[in-house]
């Protein structure tokens, strides 16, 4: 008897975990994604700033130990009644005819984990001129641009005013990602760059822009005020209650301020749904904020808002999905916990004993938020009656978490060795 076919859409935190741990002896497993690697997003800022090699910030989907089929493609539409996926190969700017031939794929069980894409909020010029921080190619582009700007500023024909413009790093988004990128860049500027580029490193300055009244809004007032004060003390410009009206090639336009020149613009604020999610019909979706697929407590996809029926054999998780009535955050922790739940659920059942109503519903175990704010300083949110705390112990907790997010012991050991080598010899930031 043939094994049930599970198709996973997406190779992010949720999709990759499922591909890694679903039992290939019980199921035939296919993962469809436009990216052949899964990104460890908490490591991207460190990789961009030379703290570790780029390859340590991602894990390839294809592996000798991972018994699943991988298709580099996008799912363009889904027919839930016929359990059929309509797909298109994902090869940018490839003229080979085979990359333009769509195909279909059937499934017994479908797991939707397509993730999200950066939200530009329809701000003119962002898509054309800003850098994002979603994958390793973004981190590579960030490092390359930073050192190109440093080399331009080092030319004898570059005036002091132009140096200041070129070496202005504008970061839009005051959440954990934006603050951690700021922290890593500031550390780099105040250490390695002062040795490698002594004439121009003092010109490098960083600004954080956010429409919210404060950065790190997920933390309590005491902690986000502490982070703000520490960043300002290190000469980072924290511009809250600020709206970006448009972006040009070398300047952004800030409401109430006008033109602000920059050399590098990083856009790390908010997510929006993928085209696949936006194009789905006859499914229940959230109506406010980020558009997300809504599931029941067993992660089964609801058909529509007027019905309590779910689509047969269809599950959804990750940033693209939420449990109706719970509104969990779009974090790696939530995605992985849901993936663990589904993995246990599938692996503990055979096709003959697949009994969803009898299983326990998913429950989320909240973990403490941790963020790095630079200069070996961090903040950790409190939980229950315990207050949050700051300082080097918070930084160590954040840094150790970087190791534990990786799934292979080989990568964990490589990261630890890299940190030791960086401490002894300095970062290898010149290797592009």
Tab-separated table of C-alpha atoms in Angstrom, residues 2-376:
chain	number	residue	atom	x	y	z
A	2	UNK	CA	1.375	3.414	-0.979
A	3	UNK	CA	2.258	5.880	1.741
A	4	UNK	CA	0.188	9.059	2.234
A	5	UNK	CA	1.691	12.045	0.450
A	6	UNK	CA	2.371	15.139	2.590
A	7	UNK	CA	3.176	18.359	0.733
A	8	UNK	CA	4.765	21.217	2.682
A	9	UNK	CA	4.635	24.701	1.183
A	10	UNK	CA	7.526	26.805	2.460
A	11	UNK	CA	11.041	26.169	3.771
A	12	UNK	CA	11.026	28.604	6.683
A	13	UNK	CA	11.083	27.762	10.376
A	14	UNK	CA	7.896	25.700	10.312
A	15	UNK	CA	8.256	24.054	6.920
A	16	UNK	CA	11.879	23.081	7.415
A	17	UNK	CA	11.239	21.588	10.859
A	18	UNK	CA	8.449	19.429	9.429
A	19	UNK	CA	10.635	18.291	6.530
A	20	UNK	CA	13.356	17.395	9.017
A	21	UNK	CA	11.286	15.419	11.512
A	22	UNK	CA	8.232	13.957	9.761
A	23	UNK	CA	8.693	10.207	9.438
A	24	UNK	CA	9.649	9.142	5.879
A	25	UNK	CA	8.752	5.563	6.749
A	26	UNK	CA	5.109	6.584	7.205
A	27	UNK	CA	4.773	9.351	4.596
A	28	UNK	CA	6.071	10.457	1.223
A	29	UNK	CA	7.148	14.031	1.878
A	30	UNK	CA	7.503	16.857	-0.652
A	31	UNK	CA	8.565	20.392	0.200
A	32	UNK	CA	7.911	23.198	-2.289
A	33	UNK	CA	9.738	26.503	-1.895
A	34	UNK	CA	11.422	29.123	-4.084
A	35	UNK	CA	14.455	28.880	-1.790
A	36	UNK	CA	16.632	25.786	-1.507
A	37	UNK	CA	17.765	26.672	2.012
A	38	UNK	CA	16.111	27.528	5.312
A	39	UNK	CA	17.375	30.740	6.909
A	40	UNK	CA	18.247	31.148	10.571
A	41	UNK	CA	16.931	34.715	10.671
A	42	UNK	CA	18.356	35.577	14.141
A	43	UNK	CA	21.856	35.039	12.700
A	44	UNK	CA	21.511	37.301	9.642
A	45	UNK	CA	22.628	40.530	11.339
A	46	UNK	CA	25.688	38.759	12.763
A	47	UNK	CA	26.551	37.324	9.354
A	48	UNK	CA	26.104	40.697	7.643
A	49	UNK	CA	28.534	42.286	10.106
A	50	UNK	CA	31.206	39.575	9.864
A	51	UNK	CA	30.592	37.834	13.167
A	52	UNK	CA	30.152	34.505	11.378
A	53	UNK	CA	30.256	33.051	7.890
A	54	UNK	CA	27.162	33.299	5.726
A	55	UNK	CA	26.787	29.552	5.326
A	56	UNK	CA	26.216	29.215	9.079
A	57	UNK	CA	23.073	31.346	8.815
A	58	UNK	CA	21.184	28.857	6.677
A	59	UNK	CA	20.603	25.130	6.259
A	60	UNK	CA	20.082	23.477	2.848
A	61	UNK	CA	16.788	21.666	2.380
A	62	UNK	CA	18.460	18.854	0.470
A	63	UNK	CA	20.475	16.560	2.729
A	64	UNK	CA	21.569	12.929	2.853
A	65	UNK	CA	19.827	12.571	6.193
A	66	UNK	CA	16.610	14.300	5.108
A	67	UNK	CA	14.399	11.878	3.180
A	68	UNK	CA	12.123	14.270	1.371
A	69	UNK	CA	11.579	15.485	-2.159
A	70	UNK	CA	12.342	19.152	-2.841
A	71	UNK	CA	10.889	21.245	-5.661
A	72	UNK	CA	12.231	24.745	-6.290
A	73	UNK	CA	8.960	26.344	-7.245
A	74	UNK	CA	6.126	28.628	-6.205
A	75	UNK	CA	2.591	27.409	-5.635
A	76	UNK	CA	0.389	29.757	-7.648
A	77	UNK	CA	-3.028	28.373	-6.673
A	78	UNK	CA	-4.652	25.499	-4.789
A	79	UNK	CA	-7.764	23.464	-5.544
A	80	UNK	CA	-8.788	22.203	-2.112
A	81	UNK	CA	-11.697	20.026	-3.333
A	82	UNK	CA	-9.458	18.073	-5.746
A	83	UNK	CA	-6.362	18.301	-3.501
A	84	UNK	CA	-4.306	19.721	-6.351
A	85	UNK	CA	-1.548	22.321	-6.356
A	86	UNK	CA	-0.751	24.467	-9.387
A	87	UNK	CA	2.938	25.342	-9.401
A	88	UNK	CA	5.510	27.347	-11.358
A	89	UNK	CA	9.309	26.819	-11.267
A	90	UNK	CA	11.119	29.566	-9.292
A	91	UNK	CA	14.187	30.582	-11.306
A	92	UNK	CA	14.667	34.324	-11.667
A	93	UNK	CA	15.749	35.625	-15.076
A	94	UNK	CA	16.270	32.125	-16.464
A	95	UNK	CA	15.375	31.789	-20.143
A	96	UNK	CA	15.517	27.988	-20.261
A	97	UNK	CA	12.078	26.819	-21.492
A	98	UNK	CA	11.826	24.240	-18.704
A	99	UNK	CA	11.716	27.015	-16.085
A	100	UNK	CA	8.575	28.420	-17.710
A	101	UNK	CA	6.582	25.210	-17.699
A	102	UNK	CA	3.955	25.073	-14.927
A	103	UNK	CA	3.024	21.759	-13.328
A	104	UNK	CA	0.484	20.280	-10.925
A	105	UNK	CA	0.925	18.179	-7.819
A	106	UNK	CA	-1.610	16.235	-5.773
A	107	UNK	CA	-1.533	15.629	-2.047
A	108	UNK	CA	-3.163	13.620	0.694
A	109	UNK	CA	-2.194	16.137	3.367
A	110	UNK	CA	-1.177	19.729	2.764
A	111	UNK	CA	0.775	21.875	5.237
A	112	UNK	CA	0.738	25.585	4.425
A	113	UNK	CA	3.762	27.476	5.747
A	114	UNK	CA	4.596	30.006	3.001
A	115	UNK	CA	5.689	32.718	5.432
A	116	UNK	CA	5.379	36.427	4.666
A	117	UNK	CA	7.141	39.053	2.601
A	118	UNK	CA	8.400	42.510	3.669
A	119	UNK	CA	5.717	45.169	3.902
A	120	UNK	CA	6.723	48.412	2.203
A	121	UNK	CA	3.365	49.996	3.133
A	122	UNK	CA	3.237	51.182	-0.490
A	123	UNK	CA	5.958	53.729	0.262
A	124	UNK	CA	7.290	54.911	-3.120
A	125	UNK	CA	10.875	53.850	-3.842
A	126	UNK	CA	11.323	51.301	-1.057
A	127	UNK	CA	11.210	48.203	-3.271
A	128	UNK	CA	13.752	49.742	-5.659
A	129	UNK	CA	16.263	51.241	-3.219
A	130	UNK	CA	16.031	49.579	0.208
A	131	UNK	CA	17.729	46.465	1.536
A	132	UNK	CA	15.737	43.892	3.488
A	133	UNK	CA	16.873	41.229	5.955
A	134	UNK	CA	14.959	38.043	5.189
A	135	UNK	CA	17.629	35.666	3.892
A	136	UNK	CA	21.368	35.158	3.438
A	137	UNK	CA	21.435	36.943	0.075
A	138	UNK	CA	20.120	40.047	1.879
A	139	UNK	CA	22.901	39.754	4.480
A	140	UNK	CA	25.494	39.386	1.714
A	141	UNK	CA	24.145	42.440	-0.102
A	142	UNK	CA	24.276	44.420	3.146
A	143	UNK	CA	27.919	43.558	3.828
A	144	UNK	CA	28.962	44.262	0.237
A	145	UNK	CA	27.234	47.641	0.133
A	146	UNK	CA	28.663	48.671	3.503
A	147	UNK	CA	32.239	48.038	2.414
A	148	UNK	CA	31.671	49.610	-1.002
A	149	UNK	CA	30.516	52.757	0.810
A	150	UNK	CA	33.560	52.697	3.098
A	151	UNK	CA	35.861	52.401	0.068
A	152	UNK	CA	34.087	55.278	-1.723
A	153	UNK	CA	34.375	57.449	1.373
A	154	UNK	CA	38.115	56.641	1.521
A	155	UNK	CA	38.802	58.122	-1.914
A	156	UNK	CA	40.803	61.392	-1.823
A	157	UNK	CA	38.141	63.129	-3.942
A	158	UNK	CA	35.405	62.497	-1.361
A	159	UNK	CA	34.570	65.596	0.677
A	160	UNK	CA	33.761	65.424	4.418
A	161	UNK	CA	30.093	66.250	3.764
A	162	UNK	CA	29.868	63.512	1.152
A	163	UNK	CA	31.565	61.034	3.510
A	164	UNK	CA	28.866	61.757	6.082
A	165	UNK	CA	26.115	61.166	3.517
A	166	UNK	CA	27.632	57.943	2.200
A	167	UNK	CA	28.158	56.542	5.684
A	168	UNK	CA	24.692	57.296	7.008
A	169	UNK	CA	22.947	53.967	7.629
A	170	UNK	CA	19.183	54.499	7.850
A	171	UNK	CA	17.211	51.650	9.430
A	172	UNK	CA	13.433	51.792	9.154
A	173	UNK	CA	11.870	49.623	11.836
A	174	UNK	CA	12.417	49.791	15.586
A	175	UNK	CA	11.506	46.209	16.416
A	176	UNK	CA	13.967	43.514	17.526
A	177	UNK	CA	15.343	42.996	14.002
A	178	UNK	CA	16.034	46.683	13.419
A	179	UNK	CA	17.584	47.187	16.849
A	180	UNK	CA	19.787	44.080	16.580
A	181	UNK	CA	21.067	45.134	13.142
A	182	UNK	CA	21.819	48.556	14.622
A	183	UNK	CA	23.641	46.937	17.541
A	184	UNK	CA	25.832	44.732	15.335
A	185	UNK	CA	26.665	47.601	12.956
A	186	UNK	CA	27.492	49.916	15.853
A	187	UNK	CA	29.806	47.300	17.382
A	188	UNK	CA	31.503	46.872	14.015
A	189	UNK	CA	31.914	50.624	13.560
A	190	UNK	CA	33.440	51.122	17.012
A	191	UNK	CA	35.919	48.262	16.806
A	192	UNK	CA	37.094	46.639	13.550
A	193	UNK	CA	36.242	49.565	11.266
A	194	UNK	CA	38.245	52.012	13.364
A	195	UNK	CA	41.314	49.867	12.729
A	196	UNK	CA	40.648	49.127	9.053
A	197	UNK	CA	39.234	52.534	8.056
A	198	UNK	CA	40.639	54.989	10.626
A	199	UNK	CA	40.101	58.017	8.378
A	200	UNK	CA	36.432	57.425	7.572
A	201	UNK	CA	35.013	55.192	10.336
A	202	UNK	CA	34.176	58.222	12.530
A	203	UNK	CA	31.808	59.410	9.793
A	204	UNK	CA	29.661	56.276	10.023
A	205	UNK	CA	26.419	57.029	11.833
A	206	UNK	CA	23.165	55.126	12.259
A	207	UNK	CA	19.557	56.277	12.492
A	208	UNK	CA	16.514	54.199	13.463
A	209	UNK	CA	13.139	55.389	12.176
A	210	UNK	CA	9.835	54.062	13.471
A	211	UNK	CA	6.264	55.276	13.207
A	212	UNK	CA	5.550	54.013	16.735
A	213	UNK	CA	6.115	56.210	19.823
A	214	UNK	CA	8.992	54.001	20.978
A	215	UNK	CA	11.320	51.269	19.769
A	216	UNK	CA	10.998	47.657	20.963
A	217	UNK	CA	7.310	48.093	21.690
A	218	UNK	CA	6.898	44.426	22.675
A	219	UNK	CA	8.853	45.135	25.884
A	220	UNK	CA	7.609	46.992	28.920
A	221	UNK	CA	8.283	50.704	29.329
A	222	UNK	CA	11.297	50.330	31.609
A	223	UNK	CA	13.112	48.053	29.150
A	224	UNK	CA	12.398	49.930	25.925
A	225	UNK	CA	13.358	53.218	27.590
A	226	UNK	CA	16.595	51.599	28.755
A	227	UNK	CA	17.340	50.414	25.211
A	228	UNK	CA	16.562	53.862	23.790
A	229	UNK	CA	18.831	55.595	26.312
A	230	UNK	CA	21.721	53.200	25.661
A	231	UNK	CA	21.493	53.590	21.891
A	232	UNK	CA	21.349	57.391	22.122
A	233	UNK	CA	24.349	57.355	24.462
A	234	UNK	CA	26.287	55.586	21.685
A	235	UNK	CA	25.234	58.324	19.221
A	236	UNK	CA	22.558	56.318	17.428
A	237	UNK	CA	19.760	58.645	16.311
A	238	UNK	CA	16.438	57.143	17.446
A	239	UNK	CA	13.652	58.812	15.441
A	240	UNK	CA	10.269	57.611	16.722
A	241	UNK	CA	6.839	58.972	15.717
A	242	UNK	CA	8.379	59.328	12.271
A	243	UNK	CA	6.756	58.614	8.921
A	244	UNK	CA	8.756	57.952	5.745
A	245	UNK	CA	6.927	59.528	2.808
A	246	UNK	CA	9.087	58.286	-0.059
A	247	UNK	CA	12.538	56.965	-0.863
A	248	UNK	CA	14.963	58.078	-3.559
A	249	UNK	CA	18.200	56.437	-4.646
A	250	UNK	CA	20.301	58.342	-2.110
A	251	UNK	CA	17.793	60.007	0.225
A	252	UNK	CA	14.614	59.340	2.128
A	253	UNK	CA	11.904	61.917	2.661
A	254	UNK	CA	10.734	62.193	6.262
A	255	UNK	CA	7.468	63.880	7.133
A	256	UNK	CA	8.217	67.174	8.873
A	257	UNK	CA	11.956	66.968	8.112
A	258	UNK	CA	12.197	66.736	4.377
A	259	UNK	CA	15.131	65.173	2.557
A	260	UNK	CA	17.560	63.029	4.587
A	261	UNK	CA	20.563	61.663	2.619
A	262	UNK	CA	21.684	58.092	3.245
A	263	UNK	CA	24.242	55.657	1.901
A	264	UNK	CA	22.450	52.473	2.963
A	265	UNK	CA	18.764	52.058	3.723
A	266	UNK	CA	17.501	48.949	5.512
A	267	UNK	CA	13.753	48.331	5.617
A	268	UNK	CA	12.887	45.948	8.470
A	269	UNK	CA	9.406	47.009	9.467
A	270	UNK	CA	6.401	44.748	9.186
A	271	UNK	CA	5.249	41.837	7.063
A	272	UNK	CA	2.532	41.297	4.535
A	273	UNK	CA	0.885	38.200	3.133
A	274	UNK	CA	2.251	36.422	0.070
A	275	UNK	CA	0.400	36.404	-3.245
A	276	UNK	CA	-0.607	32.801	-2.592
A	277	UNK	CA	-2.349	33.689	0.671
A	278	UNK	CA	-3.930	36.848	-0.729
A	279	UNK	CA	-5.268	34.918	-3.712
A	280	UNK	CA	-6.894	32.103	-1.734
A	281	UNK	CA	-10.681	31.901	-1.834
A	282	UNK	CA	-13.101	29.918	0.312
A	283	UNK	CA	-10.779	30.046	3.322
A	284	UNK	CA	-11.060	32.021	6.543
A	285	UNK	CA	-8.605	34.902	6.932
A	286	UNK	CA	-7.953	37.578	9.538
A	287	UNK	CA	-9.695	40.864	8.788
A	288	UNK	CA	-7.438	43.336	10.608
A	289	UNK	CA	-3.711	43.969	10.336
A	290	UNK	CA	-1.596	41.316	8.663
A	291	UNK	CA	-3.759	39.017	6.528
A	292	UNK	CA	-3.298	35.488	7.900
A	293	UNK	CA	-4.985	32.156	7.291
A	294	UNK	CA	-7.121	31.135	10.273
A	295	UNK	CA	-7.147	27.634	11.706
A	296	UNK	CA	-8.776	25.785	14.570
A	297	UNK	CA	-6.801	24.730	17.645
A	298	UNK	CA	-5.600	21.613	15.761
A	299	UNK	CA	-4.106	23.877	13.038
A	300	UNK	CA	-6.694	22.759	10.468
A	301	UNK	CA	-7.626	25.407	7.892
A	302	UNK	CA	-11.150	26.803	8.148
A	303	UNK	CA	-13.192	26.972	4.948
A	304	UNK	CA	-14.720	30.422	5.465
A	305	UNK	CA	-15.956	32.819	8.101
A	306	UNK	CA	-19.555	31.643	7.994
A	307	UNK	CA	-18.703	27.988	8.548
A	308	UNK	CA	-16.973	25.910	11.200
A	309	UNK	CA	-15.986	23.351	8.577
A	310	UNK	CA	-12.320	22.764	7.782
A	311	UNK	CA	-10.671	21.671	4.556
A	312	UNK	CA	-9.896	17.969	4.525
A	313	UNK	CA	-6.233	17.240	5.245
A	314	UNK	CA	-5.125	20.905	5.138
A	315	UNK	CA	-3.103	22.509	7.946
A	316	UNK	CA	-1.552	25.976	8.237
A	317	UNK	CA	1.139	27.448	10.485
A	318	UNK	CA	4.032	29.884	10.577
A	319	UNK	CA	3.757	33.631	9.977
A	320	UNK	CA	1.084	33.091	7.317
A	321	UNK	CA	-1.386	31.487	9.736
A	322	UNK	CA	-2.967	32.031	13.119
A	323	UNK	CA	-5.381	30.183	15.377
A	324	UNK	CA	-8.750	31.909	15.228
A	325	UNK	CA	-9.288	33.821	18.457
A	326	UNK	CA	-5.723	33.525	19.779
A	327	UNK	CA	-3.652	36.008	17.732
A	328	UNK	CA	-0.161	34.627	18.351
A	329	UNK	CA	2.875	36.674	17.264
A	330	UNK	CA	4.745	36.093	14.008
A	331	UNK	CA	7.909	34.718	15.580
A	332	UNK	CA	10.193	31.772	14.972
A	333	UNK	CA	9.290	30.406	18.409
A	334	UNK	CA	5.580	30.168	17.570
A	335	UNK	CA	6.317	28.606	14.176
A	336	UNK	CA	8.608	25.952	15.623
A	337	UNK	CA	6.249	25.066	18.458
A	338	UNK	CA	3.401	24.572	15.981
A	339	UNK	CA	5.681	22.501	13.739
A	340	UNK	CA	6.621	20.288	16.702
A	341	UNK	CA	2.934	19.820	17.489
A	342	UNK	CA	2.107	18.759	13.912
A	343	UNK	CA	5.165	16.528	13.696
A	344	UNK	CA	4.157	14.653	16.841
A	345	UNK	CA	0.595	14.481	15.609
A	346	UNK	CA	1.476	12.983	12.209
A	347	UNK	CA	4.235	10.674	13.413
A	348	UNK	CA	2.087	9.150	16.156
A	349	UNK	CA	-0.604	8.133	13.676
A	350	UNK	CA	-0.842	5.842	10.725
A	351	UNK	CA	-3.258	6.307	7.849
A	352	UNK	CA	-5.602	3.797	9.468
A	353	UNK	CA	-5.675	5.511	12.837
A	354	UNK	CA	-5.728	9.166	11.804
A	355	UNK	CA	-8.055	10.647	14.422
A	356	UNK	CA	-7.781	14.432	14.625
A	357	UNK	CA	-10.608	15.200	17.092
A	358	UNK	CA	-9.056	12.840	19.640
A	359	UNK	CA	-5.740	14.697	19.664
A	360	UNK	CA	-4.875	17.431	22.149
A	361	UNK	CA	-5.219	20.993	20.806
A	362	UNK	CA	-2.140	23.111	20.276
A	363	UNK	CA	-1.065	25.254	23.215
A	364	UNK	CA	1.650	27.871	22.986
A	365	UNK	CA	4.312	28.073	25.692
A	366	UNK	CA	5.500	31.652	25.843
A	367	UNK	CA	9.251	32.174	25.971
A	368	UNK	CA	10.987	35.297	27.229
A	369	UNK	CA	11.820	37.919	24.627
A	370	UNK	CA	15.529	38.682	24.334
A	371	UNK	CA	17.145	41.449	22.271
A	372	UNK	CA	20.717	42.657	21.789
A	373	UNK	CA	21.241	46.421	21.924
A	374	UNK	CA	25.013	46.605	21.374
A	375	UNK	CA	28.224	46.888	23.430
A	376	UNK	CA	27.585	43.485	25.037
